[in-house]
Coordinates of C-alpha atoms in Angstrom, one line a residue:
M30 CA 105.6 -32.0 -29.4
A31 CA 106.8 -35.1 -31.4
I32 CA 107.4 -36.9 -28.1
H33 CA 103.8 -36.3 -27.0
C34 CA 102.4 -37.7 -30.3
S35 CA 104.5 -40.9 -30.1
R36 CA 103.2 -41.9 -26.7
I37 CA 100.6 -44.6 -26.5
C38 CA 97.3 -45.3 -24.7
L39 CA 96.4 -41.7 -24.5
Q40 CA 92.9 -40.6 -23.4
Y41 CA 91.8 -37.0 -23.1
L42 CA 89.5 -35.3 -20.7
I43 CA 87.4 -32.3 -21.8
H44 CA 85.9 -30.1 -19.1
L45 CA 82.8 -28.4 -20.5
A46 CA 80.8 -25.3 -19.5
Q47 CA 77.3 -25.8 -18.2
D48 CA 75.6 -23.2 -20.3
N49 CA 74.2 -24.0 -23.8
V50 CA 74.4 -27.6 -22.9
D51 CA 72.4 -28.8 -25.9
F52 CA 75.0 -27.2 -28.3
R53 CA 78.1 -28.8 -26.9
L54 CA 78.1 -32.2 -28.6
P55 CA 77.4 -30.9 -32.1
E56 CA 80.2 -28.3 -31.6
I57 CA 82.8 -30.8 -30.6
R58 CA 81.7 -33.2 -33.3
S59 CA 82.0 -30.5 -35.9
L60 CA 85.4 -29.4 -34.8
L61 CA 86.7 -32.9 -34.8
S62 CA 85.3 -33.5 -38.3
L63 CA 87.4 -30.6 -39.5
R64 CA 90.4 -32.9 -38.8
G65 CA 88.7 -36.0 -40.1
K66 CA 88.4 -37.5 -36.6
P67 CA 85.3 -39.2 -35.2
F68 CA 83.8 -38.4 -31.8
D69 CA 84.7 -41.5 -29.6
P70 CA 83.8 -41.1 -25.9
G71 CA 84.0 -44.8 -25.1
E72 CA 81.6 -46.5 -22.7
N73 CA 79.4 -44.8 -20.0
F74 CA 79.2 -41.5 -21.9
K75 CA 76.8 -39.0 -20.4
E76 CA 76.1 -36.0 -22.7
K77 CA 75.0 -33.7 -19.8
S78 CA 78.1 -34.4 -17.7
P79 CA 80.6 -31.6 -17.3
F80 CA 83.5 -34.0 -18.1
W81 CA 83.9 -36.1 -21.3
R82 CA 86.6 -38.7 -21.9
L83 CA 87.7 -38.9 -25.6
N84 CA 89.6 -41.7 -27.3
G85 CA 91.5 -42.0 -30.5
L86 CA 92.9 -38.4 -30.6
S87 CA 96.3 -36.8 -30.7
E88 CA 97.4 -33.8 -28.7
E89 CA 97.3 -31.8 -31.9
D90 CA 93.6 -32.8 -32.4
V91 CA 92.8 -31.6 -28.9
N92 CA 94.6 -28.4 -29.3
S93 CA 92.7 -27.7 -32.5
I94 CA 89.4 -28.2 -30.7
M95 CA 90.4 -25.9 -27.8
A96 CA 91.6 -23.2 -30.2
R97 CA 88.0 -22.7 -31.3
T98 CA 85.4 -24.1 -28.9
V99 CA 83.4 -21.8 -26.7
C100 CA 81.5 -24.7 -25.1
A101 CA 84.6 -26.3 -23.4
K102 CA 86.6 -24.7 -20.7
S103 CA 89.8 -26.9 -20.6
A104 CA 91.3 -30.1 -21.9
F105 CA 93.7 -32.5 -20.2
E106 CA 95.7 -35.6 -21.0
L107 CA 94.0 -38.1 -18.6
W108 CA 96.4 -40.0 -16.4
G109 CA 94.0 -41.6 -14.0
H110 CA 90.4 -41.6 -12.8
G111 CA 88.1 -43.4 -10.4
R112 CA 85.0 -43.2 -8.2
T113 CA 87.2 -42.8 -5.1
H114 CA 90.7 -41.5 -4.3
S115 CA 91.7 -45.1 -3.8
E116 CA 90.5 -46.0 -7.3
L117 CA 92.3 -42.9 -8.7
R118 CA 95.5 -43.9 -7.0
N119 CA 95.4 -47.4 -8.5
S120 CA 94.6 -46.0 -11.9
L121 CA 97.5 -43.5 -11.8
L122 CA 99.9 -46.2 -10.7
K123 CA 98.9 -48.3 -13.8
Y124 CA 99.4 -45.4 -16.2
P125 CA 102.4 -46.2 -18.5
T126 CA 105.6 -44.7 -17.0
E127 CA 106.9 -43.7 -20.5
N128 CA 103.8 -41.4 -20.9
M129 CA 104.5 -39.7 -17.6
S130 CA 108.3 -39.4 -17.5
P131 CA 108.7 -36.5 -20.0
F132 CA 106.9 -34.3 -17.5
L133 CA 108.4 -35.5 -14.2
Q134 CA 112.1 -34.6 -14.9
K135 CA 114.3 -32.9 -12.4
D136 CA 114.9 -29.9 -14.6
S137 CA 111.1 -29.2 -15.1
T138 CA 108.8 -27.1 -13.0
Y139 CA 105.1 -27.8 -12.2
K140 CA 102.1 -27.0 -10.2
I141 CA 98.9 -29.0 -9.3
N142 CA 95.5 -27.3 -9.3
V143 CA 92.4 -28.7 -7.6
Y144 CA 89.1 -28.1 -9.4
T145 CA 85.7 -29.1 -7.9
F146 CA 82.5 -29.0 -9.9
N147 CA 79.3 -28.1 -7.9
K148 CA 81.2 -27.8 -4.6
T149 CA 83.6 -25.2 -3.0
L150 CA 86.6 -26.5 -1.0
D151 CA 88.6 -24.5 1.5
F152 CA 92.2 -23.8 0.7
E153 CA 93.4 -26.1 3.4
D154 CA 91.3 -29.0 2.0
R155 CA 92.8 -28.4 -1.4
I156 CA 96.3 -28.6 0.0
K157 CA 95.5 -31.8 1.8
K158 CA 94.3 -33.4 -1.5
I159 CA 97.5 -32.3 -3.3
D160 CA 99.6 -33.7 -0.4
A161 CA 97.8 -37.0 -0.6
M162 CA 99.2 -37.5 -4.1
E163 CA 102.8 -37.8 -3.0
Y164 CA 102.8 -41.3 -4.5
L165 CA 103.4 -39.6 -7.9
S166 CA 107.1 -39.3 -8.5
F167 CA 107.4 -35.6 -9.4
E168 CA 111.1 -34.8 -9.4
G169 CA 110.9 -31.2 -10.6
R170 CA 110.4 -28.0 -8.6
V171 CA 107.0 -26.4 -7.7
N172 CA 106.5 -23.1 -9.5
L173 CA 103.0 -21.6 -8.9
R174 CA 103.5 -18.5 -11.1
N175 CA 105.0 -19.8 -14.3
P176 CA 105.3 -23.6 -14.3
K177 CA 106.4 -25.6 -17.4
H178 CA 103.7 -28.2 -16.7
I179 CA 100.3 -27.8 -15.0
F180 CA 98.4 -30.8 -13.6
C181 CA 94.8 -30.8 -12.3
L182 CA 92.8 -32.9 -9.9
L183 CA 89.2 -32.6 -10.9
E184 CA 86.3 -33.8 -8.6
D185 CA 82.7 -34.1 -9.9
Y186 CA 80.0 -33.6 -7.3
G187 CA 77.1 -34.0 -9.7
T188 CA 74.9 -31.4 -11.3
D189 CA 72.3 -30.9 -8.6
P190 CA 73.1 -27.8 -6.4
N191 CA 70.4 -28.8 -3.9
N192 CA 71.8 -32.3 -3.4
I193 CA 75.6 -32.1 -3.1
P194 CA 77.2 -35.3 -1.8
D195 CA 79.9 -35.3 0.9
E196 CA 82.3 -37.2 -1.4
P197 CA 82.8 -36.7 -5.2
L198 CA 80.9 -38.9 -7.6
Y199 CA 84.0 -39.2 -9.8
I200 CA 87.6 -38.0 -9.7
Y201 CA 90.1 -37.3 -12.5
F202 CA 93.8 -36.4 -12.7
G203 CA 95.6 -35.2 -15.8
R204 CA 98.0 -32.9 -17.5
W205 CA 96.6 -29.6 -18.6
I206 CA 96.8 -29.1 -22.4
A207 CA 94.8 -26.0 -23.3
D208 CA 91.9 -23.8 -22.4
G209 CA 88.9 -23.2 -24.7
Q210 CA 87.9 -19.8 -26.1
R211 CA 85.4 -18.7 -23.5
E212 CA 87.1 -15.4 -23.4
L213 CA 85.6 -14.6 -26.8
I214 CA 82.2 -14.3 -25.2
R215 CA 83.4 -11.4 -23.1
S216 CA 85.7 -9.8 -25.6
H217 CA 83.0 -9.8 -28.4
S218 CA 80.1 -9.0 -26.1
V219 CA 77.3 -7.1 -27.9
K220 CA 77.3 -4.6 -25.0
N221 CA 80.7 -3.3 -26.3
R222 CA 79.9 -3.7 -30.0
H223 CA 80.2 -0.6 -32.1
F224 CA 77.1 -1.2 -34.2
I225 CA 74.1 -3.1 -32.7
G226 CA 70.4 -3.6 -33.4
N227 CA 67.3 -5.0 -31.7
T228 CA 68.2 -8.6 -32.6
S229 CA 72.0 -8.6 -32.6
M230 CA 73.1 -12.2 -31.9
D231 CA 74.7 -13.0 -28.6
A232 CA 78.5 -13.4 -29.0
G233 CA 78.6 -16.9 -27.5
L234 CA 75.9 -18.2 -29.8
S235 CA 77.4 -16.6 -32.8
F236 CA 80.7 -18.5 -32.3
I237 CA 78.8 -21.7 -31.6
M238 CA 77.0 -21.2 -34.9
A239 CA 80.3 -20.6 -36.7
N240 CA 81.7 -23.8 -35.2
H241 CA 78.6 -25.9 -36.1
A242 CA 79.1 -24.6 -39.6
R243 CA 82.8 -25.6 -39.6
V244 CA 83.8 -22.1 -40.8
K245 CA 87.5 -22.0 -41.5
A246 CA 90.1 -19.7 -43.1
H247 CA 89.5 -18.5 -46.7
D248 CA 85.9 -19.8 -46.7
L249 CA 83.3 -17.5 -48.3
V250 CA 80.4 -17.1 -45.8
Y251 CA 77.0 -15.6 -46.6
D252 CA 74.2 -14.4 -44.3
P253 CA 70.9 -13.6 -46.2
F254 CA 69.4 -11.9 -43.1
V255 CA 72.6 -10.2 -42.0
G256 CA 71.1 -7.5 -39.7
T257 CA 74.0 -5.8 -37.9
G258 CA 76.5 -8.6 -38.8
S259 CA 77.0 -10.4 -35.6
L260 CA 77.4 -13.7 -37.4
L261 CA 79.8 -12.2 -39.9
V262 CA 82.0 -11.0 -36.9
A263 CA 82.2 -14.5 -35.5
C264 CA 83.0 -16.1 -38.9
S265 CA 85.6 -13.6 -39.8
H266 CA 87.3 -14.3 -36.4
F267 CA 88.1 -17.8 -37.9
G268 CA 89.5 -16.3 -41.1
A269 CA 86.5 -16.5 -43.4
Y270 CA 85.6 -13.9 -46.0
V271 CA 82.1 -12.7 -45.2
C272 CA 79.2 -11.0 -47.0
G273 CA 75.4 -10.6 -46.5
T274 CA 72.1 -9.1 -47.5
D275 CA 69.2 -7.7 -45.7
I276 CA 65.9 -6.1 -46.8
D277 CA 66.3 -3.3 -44.2
Y278 CA 67.8 -0.3 -46.0
N279 CA 68.6 1.6 -42.7
T280 CA 70.4 -1.4 -41.2
I281 CA 72.5 -2.1 -44.2
H282 CA 73.5 1.6 -44.5
G283 CA 73.9 2.1 -40.7
I284 CA 71.4 5.0 -40.5
G285 CA 68.1 5.8 -38.8
K286 CA 67.1 5.3 -35.2
A287 CA 69.6 3.8 -32.9
S288 CA 69.0 0.6 -30.8
R289 CA 71.3 1.7 -28.1
K290 CA 69.9 3.1 -24.9
N291 CA 70.2 6.9 -24.5
Q292 CA 71.0 7.3 -28.2
K293 CA 68.4 8.6 -30.7
W294 CA 70.1 8.3 -34.0
R295 CA 73.0 6.1 -35.3
G296 CA 76.3 7.7 -35.8
P297 CA 78.1 8.3 -39.1
D298 CA 80.3 5.2 -38.7
E299 CA 77.8 2.7 -37.2
N300 CA 77.8 -0.1 -39.8
I301 CA 78.8 -3.7 -40.3
R302 CA 82.2 -2.9 -41.7
A303 CA 83.0 -0.9 -38.6
N304 CA 82.1 -3.9 -36.4
L305 CA 84.7 -6.0 -38.3
R306 CA 87.2 -3.2 -38.0
Q307 CA 86.6 -3.1 -34.3
Y308 CA 87.9 -6.7 -34.1
G309 CA 90.7 -6.4 -36.6
S310 CA 89.1 -8.4 -39.4
E311 CA 88.0 -5.7 -41.8
K312 CA 90.2 -7.2 -44.6
L313 CA 87.8 -10.2 -44.6
Y314 CA 84.7 -8.0 -45.2
V315 CA 83.5 -8.5 -48.8
D316 CA 80.3 -6.4 -48.7
V317 CA 76.7 -6.3 -47.7
L318 CA 73.7 -5.0 -49.8
V319 CA 70.1 -4.3 -49.6
S320 CA 68.2 -7.3 -51.0
D321 CA 65.1 -9.3 -50.6
A322 CA 65.9 -12.9 -49.7
S323 CA 62.8 -14.2 -51.6
K324 CA 64.2 -12.8 -54.9
P325 CA 67.0 -14.4 -57.0
I326 CA 69.9 -11.9 -57.3
W327 CA 72.8 -14.3 -57.6
R328 CA 74.2 -16.0 -60.7
D329 CA 73.5 -19.7 -61.0
G330 CA 76.0 -22.2 -59.6
V331 CA 78.0 -22.8 -56.5
L332 CA 79.1 -19.7 -54.6
F333 CA 79.4 -20.2 -50.9
D334 CA 81.2 -22.5 -48.5
T335 CA 78.8 -21.7 -45.7
I336 CA 75.4 -20.1 -45.2
I337 CA 74.7 -19.0 -41.7
T338 CA 71.8 -16.9 -40.6
D339 CA 69.1 -15.9 -38.1
P340 CA 65.9 -15.3 -40.0
P341 CA 63.3 -12.8 -38.6
Y342 CA 60.5 -14.5 -36.6
G343 CA 58.0 -11.6 -36.7
I344 CA 58.5 -10.7 -33.0
R345 CA 61.1 -7.9 -32.8
E346 CA 61.7 -7.8 -36.5
S347 CA 59.0 -8.1 -39.1
T348 CA 59.0 -10.8 -41.8
R349 CA 58.6 -9.0 -45.1
R350 CA 59.5 -9.2 -48.7
T351 CA 59.0 -7.0 -51.7
G352 CA 56.0 -7.3 -53.9
S353 CA 54.0 -5.6 -56.7
Q354 CA 51.1 -3.1 -56.6
K355 CA 48.6 -5.8 -57.6
D356 CA 49.6 -7.8 -54.5
S357 CA 49.4 -4.7 -52.2
V358 CA 46.3 -5.7 -50.3
N359 CA 48.5 -7.1 -47.5
S360 CA 51.3 -4.6 -48.0
V361 CA 53.4 -3.3 -45.1
K362 CA 54.3 0.4 -44.8
P363 CA 57.9 1.3 -44.5
S364 CA 59.2 2.3 -41.0
E365 CA 58.8 6.0 -40.0
D366 CA 62.6 6.5 -40.1
Y367 CA 63.0 5.1 -43.6
V368 CA 65.5 7.3 -45.3
G369 CA 66.0 5.5 -48.7
D370 CA 65.2 6.9 -52.1
S371 CA 61.8 8.5 -52.8
H372 CA 60.6 5.3 -54.5
V373 CA 59.5 2.9 -51.8
P374 CA 58.8 -0.7 -53.0
V375 CA 55.7 -2.4 -51.9
S376 CA 56.5 -4.4 -48.7
M377 CA 54.5 -7.6 -48.1
A378 CA 54.2 -10.3 -45.5
Y379 CA 56.9 -13.1 -45.9
H380 CA 55.5 -16.2 -44.2
L381 CA 57.9 -18.2 -42.1
S382 CA 57.2 -21.4 -44.0
D383 CA 58.2 -19.6 -47.2
I384 CA 61.3 -18.1 -45.6
F385 CA 62.6 -21.6 -44.6
T386 CA 61.6 -23.2 -48.0
D387 CA 63.4 -20.4 -49.9
L388 CA 66.5 -20.6 -47.5
L389 CA 66.9 -24.4 -48.0
N390 CA 66.3 -24.2 -51.8
F391 CA 68.9 -21.4 -52.0
S392 CA 71.4 -23.4 -50.0
A393 CA 70.9 -26.4 -52.2
L394 CA 71.7 -24.3 -55.2
H395 CA 74.6 -22.2 -54.0
L396 CA 76.5 -24.2 -51.3
V397 CA 79.5 -26.3 -52.2
I398 CA 79.2 -30.0 -51.7
G399 CA 80.0 -30.5 -48.0
G400 CA 79.1 -26.9 -47.2
R401 CA 76.8 -26.3 -44.3
L402 CA 73.7 -24.3 -43.7
V403 CA 73.2 -23.2 -40.1
Y404 CA 70.0 -21.3 -39.0
W405 CA 67.5 -20.7 -36.2
L406 CA 64.0 -22.2 -36.4
P407 CA 61.4 -20.7 -33.9
I408 CA 59.2 -23.3 -32.3
Y409 CA 56.0 -23.3 -30.3
R410 CA 57.0 -25.9 -27.7
P411 CA 53.6 -27.6 -27.0
E412 CA 53.2 -28.5 -30.6
Y413 CA 56.8 -29.3 -31.5
C414 CA 57.8 -32.5 -33.3
E415 CA 60.7 -33.4 -35.5
E416 CA 58.5 -33.3 -38.6
M417 CA 58.4 -29.5 -38.3
V418 CA 62.0 -29.2 -39.3
P419 CA 62.2 -28.3 -43.0
L420 CA 64.0 -30.8 -45.2
N421 CA 65.5 -30.7 -48.7
A422 CA 66.7 -33.7 -50.8
C423 CA 70.1 -32.0 -51.3
L424 CA 70.7 -31.3 -47.6
R425 CA 71.4 -33.8 -44.8
L426 CA 70.3 -32.8 -41.2
V427 CA 73.4 -32.8 -39.0
S428 CA 72.2 -31.5 -35.7
N429 CA 69.1 -29.9 -34.1
C430 CA 69.7 -28.1 -30.8
E431 CA 67.1 -26.3 -28.6
Q432 CA 67.5 -22.9 -26.8
T433 CA 64.5 -22.3 -24.6
L434 CA 63.1 -18.8 -24.8
S435 CA 60.0 -19.2 -22.5
S436 CA 57.8 -21.8 -21.1
H437 CA 56.0 -22.1 -24.4
T438 CA 58.5 -21.0 -27.1
S439 CA 62.1 -21.9 -28.1
R440 CA 64.3 -21.7 -31.1
R441 CA 66.2 -24.6 -32.5
L442 CA 69.6 -24.3 -34.1
I443 CA 69.5 -26.4 -37.3
T444 CA 72.7 -27.5 -39.0
M445 CA 72.5 -29.1 -42.5
E446 CA 75.1 -30.2 -44.9
K447 CA 74.9 -30.3 -48.7
I448 CA 75.3 -33.8 -50.0
K449 CA 74.5 -33.5 -53.7
E450 CA 73.6 -31.0 -56.5
P451 CA 69.9 -30.4 -57.3
E452 CA 68.3 -32.6 -60.0
E453 CA 65.1 -32.3 -61.9
T454 CA 63.7 -35.4 -60.0
D455 CA 64.2 -33.5 -56.7
A456 CA 61.3 -31.2 -57.6
L457 CA 59.0 -34.1 -58.2
A458 CA 60.1 -35.7 -54.9
H459 CA 59.4 -32.6 -53.0
L460 CA 55.8 -32.6 -54.5
S461 CA 55.1 -36.3 -53.8
D462 CA 56.8 -36.7 -50.4
H463 CA 55.0 -35.0 -47.5
H464 CA 58.3 -34.8 -45.6
F465 CA 59.5 -32.1 -48.0
S466 CA 56.3 -30.1 -47.7
P467 CA 56.6 -26.8 -45.8
Y468 CA 55.2 -26.9 -42.3
Q469 CA 52.5 -24.2 -42.4
G470 CA 52.2 -24.1 -38.6
H471 CA 55.4 -21.9 -38.5
N472 CA 53.3 -19.1 -39.9
A473 CA 51.3 -18.7 -36.7
F474 CA 54.4 -18.5 -34.5
R475 CA 53.9 -14.8 -33.8
E476 CA 50.3 -15.3 -32.7
K477 CA 51.2 -18.2 -30.5
Y478 CA 54.1 -16.3 -29.0
F479 CA 51.9 -13.4 -27.9
S480 CA 49.1 -15.7 -27.0
G481 CA 51.4 -17.3 -24.4
I482 CA 52.4 -13.9 -23.1
S483 CA 48.8 -12.9 -22.7
K484 CA 48.0 -16.2 -20.9
R485 CA 50.8 -15.6 -18.4
T486 CA 49.7 -12.0 -17.9
L487 CA 46.1 -13.1 -17.4
T488 CA 47.2 -15.8 -14.9
G489 CA 49.2 -13.2 -13.0
K490 CA 46.2 -10.8 -12.8
E491 CA 43.9 -13.7 -11.7
E492 CA 46.4 -14.5 -8.9
T493 CA 46.6 -10.9 -7.9
N494 CA 42.9 -10.6 -7.8
K495 CA 42.6 -13.8 -5.8
M496 CA 45.1 -12.5 -3.2
A497 CA 43.3 -9.2 -3.0
A498 CA 40.0 -11.0 -2.5
N499 CA 41.5 -13.1 0.3
G500 CA 42.8 -10.0 1.9
R501 CA 39.4 -8.4 1.9
E502 CA 37.9 -11.5 3.5

């Protein structure tokens, strides 16, 4: 490994997955920042491209990224590149011999793979491309099953499946270093999760959130809307201690009606602790408790390295908080399967604007300096603008990524970092600066969401009626 680190003029190629495209750059940036390294793609960087060239890194840096990322497929030490195979050849012949020689020795074994993006090649065509690279002085033996070194020829045919060129737009050749953690998406799939709910977070997105939050071993991570603990599962995978709260008594205690198909009631061991046990991280489970996120239950001062959460939007899970009898005009009745104590606290509407204000204020109080808050913000797309993202004087906005839910709605993954402790002057700044005022439009998200569904349904009915009328004519 020391030989690899001492070599000069190294550039690395990252091959990225084409799902969750908007989340890739913040994830890679966050993982690099864990090692104190900047993101340096050089000139002609295209964020939507499946291939990124990175400068100023060591092989250890690249391995650290690939040990966590779910947005990247593989990483390579880039030996050559060009728009044509002729340019690739010239680039490879210029690559420093001292960088290549450790991997071309007689006593080594190797194989060359051919990967094409947005185009499928026949086996014969792949062999021809490999044979055409005979100008590289490989002296070792080919071993297809268990080679010591793996090399890859990568051809990029663009991102438009309806307009695939005959020749690649760009070509790369390099030494394979490591694969990303895409396997986590399958191994931690919610379909196979022991305990799930109506809003359990997708495994891939859960790991992306943990990476955006820079969760690492021995951190203390808190989720104030913990639900069935999908985010705790992802954070514990990276060695963090995890805890959470939720207002739903049944979910916290793993009782009541089941969310799984063909199952009426939850089993005796369906709970968040069991989920962590399923993945071998129960020792990192601190606890979860029934609590109202709008009420202060924690002691003053810094507590958490990371706060990561998916607040309710009022669609599949209601937005509610506890209140008093005098405020019970707008109270919400408990669910029919509520099995808590005989005393049922008054449940009241908890507006989205208040949820986000409370979440940011809580994070400003209880995060360590440099700690991150990562959460989802639901958006009505026709009205969206950056001013809708809640701000706090103690928190710096790091990234804002969109996941489209429908033609008219989306949710944005917001990542913020604590930059200072709260001061008395911050409260005055929040009152005087409109940028810190809660955006009240969030409170109508539920109505706008269902309004969009109604419009689509109505449009579909009108189209059906029109077709029927044409048929009668």
